Short mmCIF file of N, CA and C in Angstrom, two decimals:
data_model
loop_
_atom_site.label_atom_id
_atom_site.label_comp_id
_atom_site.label_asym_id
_atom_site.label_seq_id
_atom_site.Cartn_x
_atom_site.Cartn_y
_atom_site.Cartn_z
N UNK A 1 -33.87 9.41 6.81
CA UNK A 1 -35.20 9.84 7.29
C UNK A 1 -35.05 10.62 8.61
N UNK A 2 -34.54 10.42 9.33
CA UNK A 2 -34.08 10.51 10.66
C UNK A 2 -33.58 12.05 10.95
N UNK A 3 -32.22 12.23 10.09
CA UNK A 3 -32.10 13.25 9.63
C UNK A 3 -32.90 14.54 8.99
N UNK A 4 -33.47 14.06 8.21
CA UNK A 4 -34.44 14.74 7.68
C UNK A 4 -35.49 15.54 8.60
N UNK A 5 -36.29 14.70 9.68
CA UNK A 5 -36.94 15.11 10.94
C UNK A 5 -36.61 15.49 11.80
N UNK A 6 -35.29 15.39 11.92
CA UNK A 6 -34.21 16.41 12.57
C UNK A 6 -33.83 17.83 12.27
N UNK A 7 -33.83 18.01 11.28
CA UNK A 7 -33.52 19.23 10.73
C UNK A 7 -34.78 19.85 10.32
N UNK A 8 -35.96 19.65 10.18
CA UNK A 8 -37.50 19.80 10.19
C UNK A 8 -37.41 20.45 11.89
N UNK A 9 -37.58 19.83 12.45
CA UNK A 9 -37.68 20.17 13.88
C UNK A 9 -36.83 21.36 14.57
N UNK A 10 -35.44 21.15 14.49
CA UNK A 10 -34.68 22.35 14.58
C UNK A 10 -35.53 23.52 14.31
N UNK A 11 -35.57 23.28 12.58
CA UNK A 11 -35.63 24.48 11.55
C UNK A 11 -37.21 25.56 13.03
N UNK A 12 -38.33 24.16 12.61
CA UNK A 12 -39.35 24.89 13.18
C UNK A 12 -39.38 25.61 14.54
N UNK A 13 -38.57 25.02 15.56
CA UNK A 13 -38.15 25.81 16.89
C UNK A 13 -37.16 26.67 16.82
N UNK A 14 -36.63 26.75 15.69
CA UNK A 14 -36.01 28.31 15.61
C UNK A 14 -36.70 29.10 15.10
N UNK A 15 -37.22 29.29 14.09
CA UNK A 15 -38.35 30.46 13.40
C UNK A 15 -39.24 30.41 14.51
N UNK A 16 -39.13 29.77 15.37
CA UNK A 16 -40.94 29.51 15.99
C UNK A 16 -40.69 30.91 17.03
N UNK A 17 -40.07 31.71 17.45
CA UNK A 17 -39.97 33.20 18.19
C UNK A 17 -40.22 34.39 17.10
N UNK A 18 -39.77 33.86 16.18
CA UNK A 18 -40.12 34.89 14.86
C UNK A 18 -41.28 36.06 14.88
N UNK A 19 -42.43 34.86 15.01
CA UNK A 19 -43.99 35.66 14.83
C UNK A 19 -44.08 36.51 16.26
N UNK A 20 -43.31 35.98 17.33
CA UNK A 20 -43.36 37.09 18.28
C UNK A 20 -42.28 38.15 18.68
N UNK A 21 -41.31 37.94 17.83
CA UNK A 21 -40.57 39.22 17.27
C UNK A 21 -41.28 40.19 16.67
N UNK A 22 -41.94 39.74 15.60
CA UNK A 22 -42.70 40.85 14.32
C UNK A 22 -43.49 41.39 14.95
N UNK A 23 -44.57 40.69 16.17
CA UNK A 23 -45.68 41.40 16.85
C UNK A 23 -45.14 42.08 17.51
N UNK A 24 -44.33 41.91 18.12
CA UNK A 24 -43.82 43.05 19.43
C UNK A 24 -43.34 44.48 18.32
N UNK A 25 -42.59 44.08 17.34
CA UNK A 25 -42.23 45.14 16.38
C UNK A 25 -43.15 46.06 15.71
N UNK A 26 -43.96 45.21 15.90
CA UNK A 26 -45.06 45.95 14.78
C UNK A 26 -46.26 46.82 15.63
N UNK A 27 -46.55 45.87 17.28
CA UNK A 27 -47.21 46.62 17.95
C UNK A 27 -46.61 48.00 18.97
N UNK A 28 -45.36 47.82 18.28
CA UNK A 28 -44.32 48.55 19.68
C UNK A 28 -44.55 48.46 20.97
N UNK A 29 -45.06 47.03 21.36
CA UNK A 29 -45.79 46.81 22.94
C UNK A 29 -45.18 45.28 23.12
N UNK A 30 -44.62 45.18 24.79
CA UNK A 30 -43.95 44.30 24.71
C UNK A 30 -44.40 43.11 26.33
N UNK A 31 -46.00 44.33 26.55
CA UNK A 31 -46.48 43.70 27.96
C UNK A 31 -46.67 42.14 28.45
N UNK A 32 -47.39 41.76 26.90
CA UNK A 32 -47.99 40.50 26.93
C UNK A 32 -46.90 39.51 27.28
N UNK A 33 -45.41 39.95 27.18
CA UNK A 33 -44.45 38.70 26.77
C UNK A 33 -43.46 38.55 28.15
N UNK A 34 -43.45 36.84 28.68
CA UNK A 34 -42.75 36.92 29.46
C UNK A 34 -41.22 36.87 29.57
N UNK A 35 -40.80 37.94 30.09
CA UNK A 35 -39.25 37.67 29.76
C UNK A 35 -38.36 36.68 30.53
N UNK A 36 -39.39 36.30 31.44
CA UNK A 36 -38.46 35.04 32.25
C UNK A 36 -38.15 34.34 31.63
N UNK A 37 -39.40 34.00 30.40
CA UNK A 37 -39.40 32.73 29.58
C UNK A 37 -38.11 33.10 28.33
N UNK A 38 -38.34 34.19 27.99
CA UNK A 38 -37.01 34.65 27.00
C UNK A 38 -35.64 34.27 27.91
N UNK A 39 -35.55 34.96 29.14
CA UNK A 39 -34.12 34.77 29.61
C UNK A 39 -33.84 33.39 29.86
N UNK A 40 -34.56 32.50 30.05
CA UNK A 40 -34.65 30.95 30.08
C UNK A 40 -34.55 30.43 29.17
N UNK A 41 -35.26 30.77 27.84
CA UNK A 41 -35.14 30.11 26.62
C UNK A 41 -33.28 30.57 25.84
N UNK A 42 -33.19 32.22 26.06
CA UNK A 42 -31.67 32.28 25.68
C UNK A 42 -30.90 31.25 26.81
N UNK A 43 -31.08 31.48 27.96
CA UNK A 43 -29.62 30.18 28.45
C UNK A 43 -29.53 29.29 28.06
N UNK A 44 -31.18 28.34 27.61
CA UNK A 44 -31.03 26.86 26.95
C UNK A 44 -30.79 27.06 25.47
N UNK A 45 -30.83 28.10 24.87
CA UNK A 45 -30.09 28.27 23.46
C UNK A 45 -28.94 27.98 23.36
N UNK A 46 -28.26 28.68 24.40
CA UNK A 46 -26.74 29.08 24.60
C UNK A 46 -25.90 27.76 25.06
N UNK A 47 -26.73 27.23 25.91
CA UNK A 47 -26.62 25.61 25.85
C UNK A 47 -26.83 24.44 24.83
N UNK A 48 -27.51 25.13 23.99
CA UNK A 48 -27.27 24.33 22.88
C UNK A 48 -26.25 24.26 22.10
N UNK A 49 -26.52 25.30 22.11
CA UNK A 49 -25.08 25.84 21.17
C UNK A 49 -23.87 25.00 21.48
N UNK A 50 -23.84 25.50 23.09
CA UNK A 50 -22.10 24.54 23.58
C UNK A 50 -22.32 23.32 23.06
N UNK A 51 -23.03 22.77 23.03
CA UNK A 51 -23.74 21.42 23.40
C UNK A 51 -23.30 20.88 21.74
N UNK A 52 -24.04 21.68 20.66
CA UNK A 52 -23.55 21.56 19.30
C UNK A 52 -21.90 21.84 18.99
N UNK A 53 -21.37 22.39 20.00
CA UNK A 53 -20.07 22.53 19.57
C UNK A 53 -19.01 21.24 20.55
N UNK A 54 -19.58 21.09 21.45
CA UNK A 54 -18.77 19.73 21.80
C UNK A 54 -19.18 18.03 20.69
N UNK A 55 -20.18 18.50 20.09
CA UNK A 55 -20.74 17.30 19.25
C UNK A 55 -20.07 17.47 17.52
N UNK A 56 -19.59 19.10 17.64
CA UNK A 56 -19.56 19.61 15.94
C UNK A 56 -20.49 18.76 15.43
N UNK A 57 -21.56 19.08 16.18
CA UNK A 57 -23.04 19.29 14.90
C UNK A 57 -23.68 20.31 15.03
N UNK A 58 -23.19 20.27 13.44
CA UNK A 58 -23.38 21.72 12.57
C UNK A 58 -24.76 22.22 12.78
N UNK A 59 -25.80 21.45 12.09
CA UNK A 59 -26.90 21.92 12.46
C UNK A 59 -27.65 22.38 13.93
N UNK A 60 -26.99 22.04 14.74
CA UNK A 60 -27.92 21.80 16.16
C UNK A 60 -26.88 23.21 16.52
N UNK A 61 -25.31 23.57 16.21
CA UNK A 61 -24.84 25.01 15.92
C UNK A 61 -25.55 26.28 15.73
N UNK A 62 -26.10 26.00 14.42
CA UNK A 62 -26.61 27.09 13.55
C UNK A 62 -27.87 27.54 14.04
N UNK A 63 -28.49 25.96 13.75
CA UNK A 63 -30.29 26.49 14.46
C UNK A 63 -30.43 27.25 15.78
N UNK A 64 -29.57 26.95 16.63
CA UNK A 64 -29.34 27.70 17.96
C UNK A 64 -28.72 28.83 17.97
N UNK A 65 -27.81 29.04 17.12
CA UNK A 65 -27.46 30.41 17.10
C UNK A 65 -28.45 31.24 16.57
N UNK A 66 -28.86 30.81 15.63
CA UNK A 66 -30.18 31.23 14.72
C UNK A 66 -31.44 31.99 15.63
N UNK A 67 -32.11 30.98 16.98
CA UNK A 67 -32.65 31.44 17.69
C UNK A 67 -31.96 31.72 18.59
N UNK A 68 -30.86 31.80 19.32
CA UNK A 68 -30.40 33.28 19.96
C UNK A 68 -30.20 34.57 19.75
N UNK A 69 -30.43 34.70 18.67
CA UNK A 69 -30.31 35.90 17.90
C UNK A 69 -31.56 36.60 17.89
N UNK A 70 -32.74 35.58 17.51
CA UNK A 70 -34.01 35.95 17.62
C UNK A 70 -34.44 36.84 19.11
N UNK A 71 -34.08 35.70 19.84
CA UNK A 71 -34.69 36.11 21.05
C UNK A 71 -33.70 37.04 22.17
N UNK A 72 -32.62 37.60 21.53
CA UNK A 72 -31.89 38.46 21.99
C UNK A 72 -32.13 39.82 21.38
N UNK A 73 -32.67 39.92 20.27
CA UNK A 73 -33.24 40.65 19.48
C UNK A 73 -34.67 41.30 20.02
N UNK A 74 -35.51 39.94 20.29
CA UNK A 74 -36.85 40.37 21.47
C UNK A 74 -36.77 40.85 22.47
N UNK A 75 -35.60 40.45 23.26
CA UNK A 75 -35.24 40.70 24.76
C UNK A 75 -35.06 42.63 24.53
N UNK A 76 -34.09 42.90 23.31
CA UNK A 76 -33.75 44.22 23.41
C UNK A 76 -35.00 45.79 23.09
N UNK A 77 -35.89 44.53 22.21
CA UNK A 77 -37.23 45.75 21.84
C UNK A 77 -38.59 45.52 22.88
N UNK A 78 -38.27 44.65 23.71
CA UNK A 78 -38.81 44.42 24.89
C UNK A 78 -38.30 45.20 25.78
N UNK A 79 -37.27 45.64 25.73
CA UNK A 79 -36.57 46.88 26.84
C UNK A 79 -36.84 48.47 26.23
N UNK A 80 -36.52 48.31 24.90
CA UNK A 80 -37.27 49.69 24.43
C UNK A 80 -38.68 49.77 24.33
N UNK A 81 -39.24 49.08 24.03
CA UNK A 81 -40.96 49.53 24.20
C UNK A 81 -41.58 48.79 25.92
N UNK A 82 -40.68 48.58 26.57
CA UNK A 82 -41.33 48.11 28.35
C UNK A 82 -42.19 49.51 28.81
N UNK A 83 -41.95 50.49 28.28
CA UNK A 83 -43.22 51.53 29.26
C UNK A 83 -44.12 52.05 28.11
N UNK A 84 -44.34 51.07 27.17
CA UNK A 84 -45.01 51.48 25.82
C UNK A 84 -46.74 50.10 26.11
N UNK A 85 -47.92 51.49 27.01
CA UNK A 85 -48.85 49.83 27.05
C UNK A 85 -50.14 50.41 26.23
N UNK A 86 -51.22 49.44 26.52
CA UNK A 86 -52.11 50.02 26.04
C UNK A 86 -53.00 51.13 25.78
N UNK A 87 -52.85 51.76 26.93
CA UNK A 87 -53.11 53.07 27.35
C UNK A 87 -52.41 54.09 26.55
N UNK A 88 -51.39 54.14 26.04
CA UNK A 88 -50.42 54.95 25.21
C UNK A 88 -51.52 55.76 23.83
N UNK B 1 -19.35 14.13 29.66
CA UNK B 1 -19.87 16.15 30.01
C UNK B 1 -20.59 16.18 28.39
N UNK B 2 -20.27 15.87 27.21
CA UNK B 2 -21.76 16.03 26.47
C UNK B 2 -22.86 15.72 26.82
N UNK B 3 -23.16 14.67 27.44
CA UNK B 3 -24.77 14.10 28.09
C UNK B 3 -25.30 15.19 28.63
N UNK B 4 -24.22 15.46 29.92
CA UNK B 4 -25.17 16.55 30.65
C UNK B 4 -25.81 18.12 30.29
N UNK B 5 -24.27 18.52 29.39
CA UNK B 5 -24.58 19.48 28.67
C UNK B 5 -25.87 19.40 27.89
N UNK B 6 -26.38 18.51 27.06
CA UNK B 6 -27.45 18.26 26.36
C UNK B 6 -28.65 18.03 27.21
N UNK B 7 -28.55 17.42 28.52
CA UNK B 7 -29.76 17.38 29.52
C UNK B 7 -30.07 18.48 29.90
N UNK B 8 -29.19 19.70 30.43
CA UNK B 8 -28.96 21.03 31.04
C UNK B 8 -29.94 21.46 29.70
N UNK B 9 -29.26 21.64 28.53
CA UNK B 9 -29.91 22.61 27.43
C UNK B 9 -31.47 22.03 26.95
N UNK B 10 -31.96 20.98 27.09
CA UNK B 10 -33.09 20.49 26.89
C UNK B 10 -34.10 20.60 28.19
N UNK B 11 -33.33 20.65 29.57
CA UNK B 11 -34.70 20.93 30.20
C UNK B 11 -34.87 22.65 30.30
N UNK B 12 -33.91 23.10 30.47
CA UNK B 12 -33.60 24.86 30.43
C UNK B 12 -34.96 25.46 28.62
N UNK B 13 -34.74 24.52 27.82
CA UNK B 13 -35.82 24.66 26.67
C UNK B 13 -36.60 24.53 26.89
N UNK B 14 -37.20 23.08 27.70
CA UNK B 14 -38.58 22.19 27.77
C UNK B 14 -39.16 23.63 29.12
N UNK B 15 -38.42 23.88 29.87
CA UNK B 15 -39.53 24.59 30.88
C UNK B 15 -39.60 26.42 30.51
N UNK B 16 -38.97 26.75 29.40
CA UNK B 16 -38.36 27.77 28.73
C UNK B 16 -39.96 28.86 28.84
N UNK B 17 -41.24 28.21 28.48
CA UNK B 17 -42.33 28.73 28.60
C UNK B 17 -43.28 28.66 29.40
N UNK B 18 -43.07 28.30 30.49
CA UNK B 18 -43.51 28.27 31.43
C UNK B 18 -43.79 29.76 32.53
N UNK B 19 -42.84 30.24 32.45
CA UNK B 19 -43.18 31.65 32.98
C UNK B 19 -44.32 31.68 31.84
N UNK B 20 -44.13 32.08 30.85
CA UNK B 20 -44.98 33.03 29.84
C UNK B 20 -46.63 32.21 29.99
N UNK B 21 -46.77 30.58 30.23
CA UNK B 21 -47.80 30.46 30.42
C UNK B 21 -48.24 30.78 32.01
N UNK B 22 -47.92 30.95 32.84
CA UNK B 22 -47.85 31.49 34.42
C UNK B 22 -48.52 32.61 34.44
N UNK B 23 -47.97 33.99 33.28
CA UNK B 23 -48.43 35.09 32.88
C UNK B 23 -49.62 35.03 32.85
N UNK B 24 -49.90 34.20 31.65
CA UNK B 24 -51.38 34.17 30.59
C UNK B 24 -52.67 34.01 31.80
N UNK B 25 -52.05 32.96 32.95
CA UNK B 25 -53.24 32.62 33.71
C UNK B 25 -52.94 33.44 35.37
N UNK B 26 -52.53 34.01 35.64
CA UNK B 26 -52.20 34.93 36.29
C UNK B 26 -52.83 36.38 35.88
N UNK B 27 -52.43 37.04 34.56
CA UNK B 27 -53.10 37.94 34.51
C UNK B 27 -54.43 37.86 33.74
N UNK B 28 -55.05 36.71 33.27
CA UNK B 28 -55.96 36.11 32.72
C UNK B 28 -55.63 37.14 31.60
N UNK B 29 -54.93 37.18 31.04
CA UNK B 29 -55.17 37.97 29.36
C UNK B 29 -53.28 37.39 28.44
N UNK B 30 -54.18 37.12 27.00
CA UNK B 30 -53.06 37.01 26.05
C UNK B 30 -52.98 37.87 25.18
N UNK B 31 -52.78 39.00 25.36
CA UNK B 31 -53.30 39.33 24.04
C UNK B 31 -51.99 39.87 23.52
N UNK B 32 -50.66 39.73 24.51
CA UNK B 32 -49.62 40.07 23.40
C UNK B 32 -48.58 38.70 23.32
N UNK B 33 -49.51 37.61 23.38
CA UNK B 33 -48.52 36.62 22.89
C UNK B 33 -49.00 35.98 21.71
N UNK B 34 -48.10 36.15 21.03
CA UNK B 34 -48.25 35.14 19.81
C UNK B 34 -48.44 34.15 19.19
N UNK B 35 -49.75 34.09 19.27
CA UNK B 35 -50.04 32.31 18.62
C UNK B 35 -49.81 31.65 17.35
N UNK B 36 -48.89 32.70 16.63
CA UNK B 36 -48.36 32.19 15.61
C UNK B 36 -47.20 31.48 16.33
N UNK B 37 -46.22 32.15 16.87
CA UNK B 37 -45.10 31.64 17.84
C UNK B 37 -45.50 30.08 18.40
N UNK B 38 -46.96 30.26 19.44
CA UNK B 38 -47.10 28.57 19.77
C UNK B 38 -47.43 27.68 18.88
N UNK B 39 -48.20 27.63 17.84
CA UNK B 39 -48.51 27.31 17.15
C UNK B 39 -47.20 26.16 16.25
N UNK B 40 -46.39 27.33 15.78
CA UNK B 40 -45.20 26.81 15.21
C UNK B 40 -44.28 26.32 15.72
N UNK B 41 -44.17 26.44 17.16
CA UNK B 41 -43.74 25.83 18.95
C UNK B 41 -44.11 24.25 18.53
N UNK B 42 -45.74 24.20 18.54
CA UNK B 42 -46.11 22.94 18.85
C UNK B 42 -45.74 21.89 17.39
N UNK B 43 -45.57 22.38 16.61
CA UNK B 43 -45.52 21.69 15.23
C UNK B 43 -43.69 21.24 15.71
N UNK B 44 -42.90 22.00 16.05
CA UNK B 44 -41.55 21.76 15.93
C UNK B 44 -41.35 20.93 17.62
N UNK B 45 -42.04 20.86 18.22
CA UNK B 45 -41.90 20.34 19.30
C UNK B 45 -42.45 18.79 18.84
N UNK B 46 -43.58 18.95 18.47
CA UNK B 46 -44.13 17.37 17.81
C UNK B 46 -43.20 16.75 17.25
N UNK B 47 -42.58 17.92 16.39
CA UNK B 47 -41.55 17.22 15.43
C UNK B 47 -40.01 16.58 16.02
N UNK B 48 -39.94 17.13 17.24
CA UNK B 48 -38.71 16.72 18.02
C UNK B 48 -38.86 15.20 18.78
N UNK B 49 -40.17 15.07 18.89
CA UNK B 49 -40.99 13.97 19.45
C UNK B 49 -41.04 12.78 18.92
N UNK B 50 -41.00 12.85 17.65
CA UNK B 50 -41.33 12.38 16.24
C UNK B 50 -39.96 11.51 16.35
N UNK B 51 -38.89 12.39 16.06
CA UNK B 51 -37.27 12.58 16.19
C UNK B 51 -36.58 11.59 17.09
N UNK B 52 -36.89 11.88 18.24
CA UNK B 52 -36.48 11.50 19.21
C UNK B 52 -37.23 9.84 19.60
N UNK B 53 -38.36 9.60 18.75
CA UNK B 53 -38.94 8.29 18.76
C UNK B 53 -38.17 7.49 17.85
N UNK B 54 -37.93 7.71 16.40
CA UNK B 54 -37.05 7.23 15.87
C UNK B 54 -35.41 6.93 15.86
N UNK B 55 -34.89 7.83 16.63
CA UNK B 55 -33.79 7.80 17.69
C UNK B 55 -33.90 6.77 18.75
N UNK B 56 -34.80 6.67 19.20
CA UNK B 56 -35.08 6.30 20.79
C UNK B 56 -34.78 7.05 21.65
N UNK B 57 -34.45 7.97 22.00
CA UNK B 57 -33.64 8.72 22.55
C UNK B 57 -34.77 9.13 23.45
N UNK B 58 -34.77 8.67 24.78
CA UNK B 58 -35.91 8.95 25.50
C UNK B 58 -35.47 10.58 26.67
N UNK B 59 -33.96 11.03 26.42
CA UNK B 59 -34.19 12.93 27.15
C UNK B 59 -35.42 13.58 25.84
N UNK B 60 -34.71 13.30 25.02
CA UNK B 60 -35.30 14.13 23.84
C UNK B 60 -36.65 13.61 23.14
N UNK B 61 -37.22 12.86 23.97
CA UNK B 61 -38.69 12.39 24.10
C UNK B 61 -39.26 13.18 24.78
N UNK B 62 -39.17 12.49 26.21
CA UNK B 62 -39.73 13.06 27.18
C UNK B 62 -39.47 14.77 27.26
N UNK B 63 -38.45 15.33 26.95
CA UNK B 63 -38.73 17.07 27.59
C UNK B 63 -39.46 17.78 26.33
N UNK B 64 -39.32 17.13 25.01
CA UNK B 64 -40.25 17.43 24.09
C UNK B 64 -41.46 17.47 24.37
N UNK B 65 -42.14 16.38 25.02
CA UNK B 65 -43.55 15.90 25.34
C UNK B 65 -44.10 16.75 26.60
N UNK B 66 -43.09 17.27 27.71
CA UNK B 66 -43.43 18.03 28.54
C UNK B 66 -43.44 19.48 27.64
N UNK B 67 -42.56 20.06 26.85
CA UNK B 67 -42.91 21.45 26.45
C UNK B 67 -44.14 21.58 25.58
N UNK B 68 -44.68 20.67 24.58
CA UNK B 68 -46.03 20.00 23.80
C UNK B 68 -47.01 20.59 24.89
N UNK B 69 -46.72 19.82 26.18
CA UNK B 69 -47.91 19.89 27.06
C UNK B 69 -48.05 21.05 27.61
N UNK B 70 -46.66 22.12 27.81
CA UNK B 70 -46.91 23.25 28.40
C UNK B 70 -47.72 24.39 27.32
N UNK B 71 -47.26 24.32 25.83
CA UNK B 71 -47.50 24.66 24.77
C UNK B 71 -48.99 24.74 24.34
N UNK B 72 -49.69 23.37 24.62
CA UNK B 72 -50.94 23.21 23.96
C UNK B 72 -51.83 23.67 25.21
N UNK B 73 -51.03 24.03 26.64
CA UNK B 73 -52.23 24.66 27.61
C UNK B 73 -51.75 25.69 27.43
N UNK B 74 -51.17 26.45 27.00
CA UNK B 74 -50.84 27.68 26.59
C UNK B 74 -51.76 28.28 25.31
N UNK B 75 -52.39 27.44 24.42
CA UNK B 75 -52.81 27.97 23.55
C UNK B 75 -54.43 27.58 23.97
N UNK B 76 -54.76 26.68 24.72
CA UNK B 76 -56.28 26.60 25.76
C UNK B 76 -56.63 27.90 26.36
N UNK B 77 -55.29 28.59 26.97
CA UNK B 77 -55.73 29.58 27.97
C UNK B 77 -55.84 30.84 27.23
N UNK B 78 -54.75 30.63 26.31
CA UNK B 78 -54.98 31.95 25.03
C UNK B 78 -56.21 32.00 24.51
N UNK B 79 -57.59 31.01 24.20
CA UNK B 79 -58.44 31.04 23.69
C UNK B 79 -59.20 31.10 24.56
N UNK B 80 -59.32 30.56 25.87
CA UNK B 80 -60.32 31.16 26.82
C UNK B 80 -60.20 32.51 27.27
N UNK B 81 -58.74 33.16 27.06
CA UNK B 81 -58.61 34.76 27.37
C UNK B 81 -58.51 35.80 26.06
N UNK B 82 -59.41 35.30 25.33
CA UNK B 82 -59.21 35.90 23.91
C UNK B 82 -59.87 36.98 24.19
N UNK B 83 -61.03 37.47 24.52
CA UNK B 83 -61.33 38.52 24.68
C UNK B 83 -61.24 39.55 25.95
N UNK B 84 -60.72 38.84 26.92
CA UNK B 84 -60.46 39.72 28.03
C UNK B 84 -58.78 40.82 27.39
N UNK B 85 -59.00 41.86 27.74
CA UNK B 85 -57.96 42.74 26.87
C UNK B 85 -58.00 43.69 28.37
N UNK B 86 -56.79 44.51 27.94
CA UNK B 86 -56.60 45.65 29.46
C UNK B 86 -57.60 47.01 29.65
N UNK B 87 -58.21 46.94 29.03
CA UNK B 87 -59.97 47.48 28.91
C UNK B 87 -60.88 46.93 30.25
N UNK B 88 -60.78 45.55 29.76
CA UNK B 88 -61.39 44.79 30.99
C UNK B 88 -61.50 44.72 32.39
#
């Protein structure tokens, strides 16, 4: 059981940057989003990660790499659309 | 050094949105954050909560329950700034 709500939970805090990947993509506008909170959220990714690799657990690995990817991905179309605002 | 590593990567997560809610009420407007993103935040954060009760595991209680709380005033302030837009 335990397991199970474990990997439920992961799963959902990794997809959970997703929907604000697609918006930033789709609006080509990247004002609304704070990147402190991105550059904060990648270090505690990246900490997970270690964190999954001193434990070799796999899952707590993957899901974190999973959302570093995401939000390294945001970080970069957040730098290409940064002088893209409403006014455009 | 796993403990801490795992304390480091869980509070670096738990305060991960905190800038971004700082933003929301600072510039009183959401309109490019994604409430699909919190939304699915708060479901996987519950769910870590959930997790971490059946564990016992009271880091991974408590910084769950603090990001929940940063999360669900994040989506208060998103709905009181729903219509203020950069028009305004």
């Amino acid at each position: 059981m335990e397991q199970i709500v474990g990997i439920v939970a992961a799963v959902l805090t990794a997809i959970a940057m997703l929907p604000q990947l697609i918006k930033v993509i789709k609006e080509k506008k990247a004002q609304g989003v704070s990147f402190g909170m991105v550059l904060v959220l990648i270090a505690g990714l990246a900490t997970w990660v270690w964190y999954g690799i001193l434990k070799e657990d796999y899952p707590i690995i993957f899901t974190n790499i999973f959302s570093l990817l995401v939000n390294i991905t945001l970080c970069i179309f957040g730098y290409i659309y940064r002088n893209n605002s409403d006014e455009a």
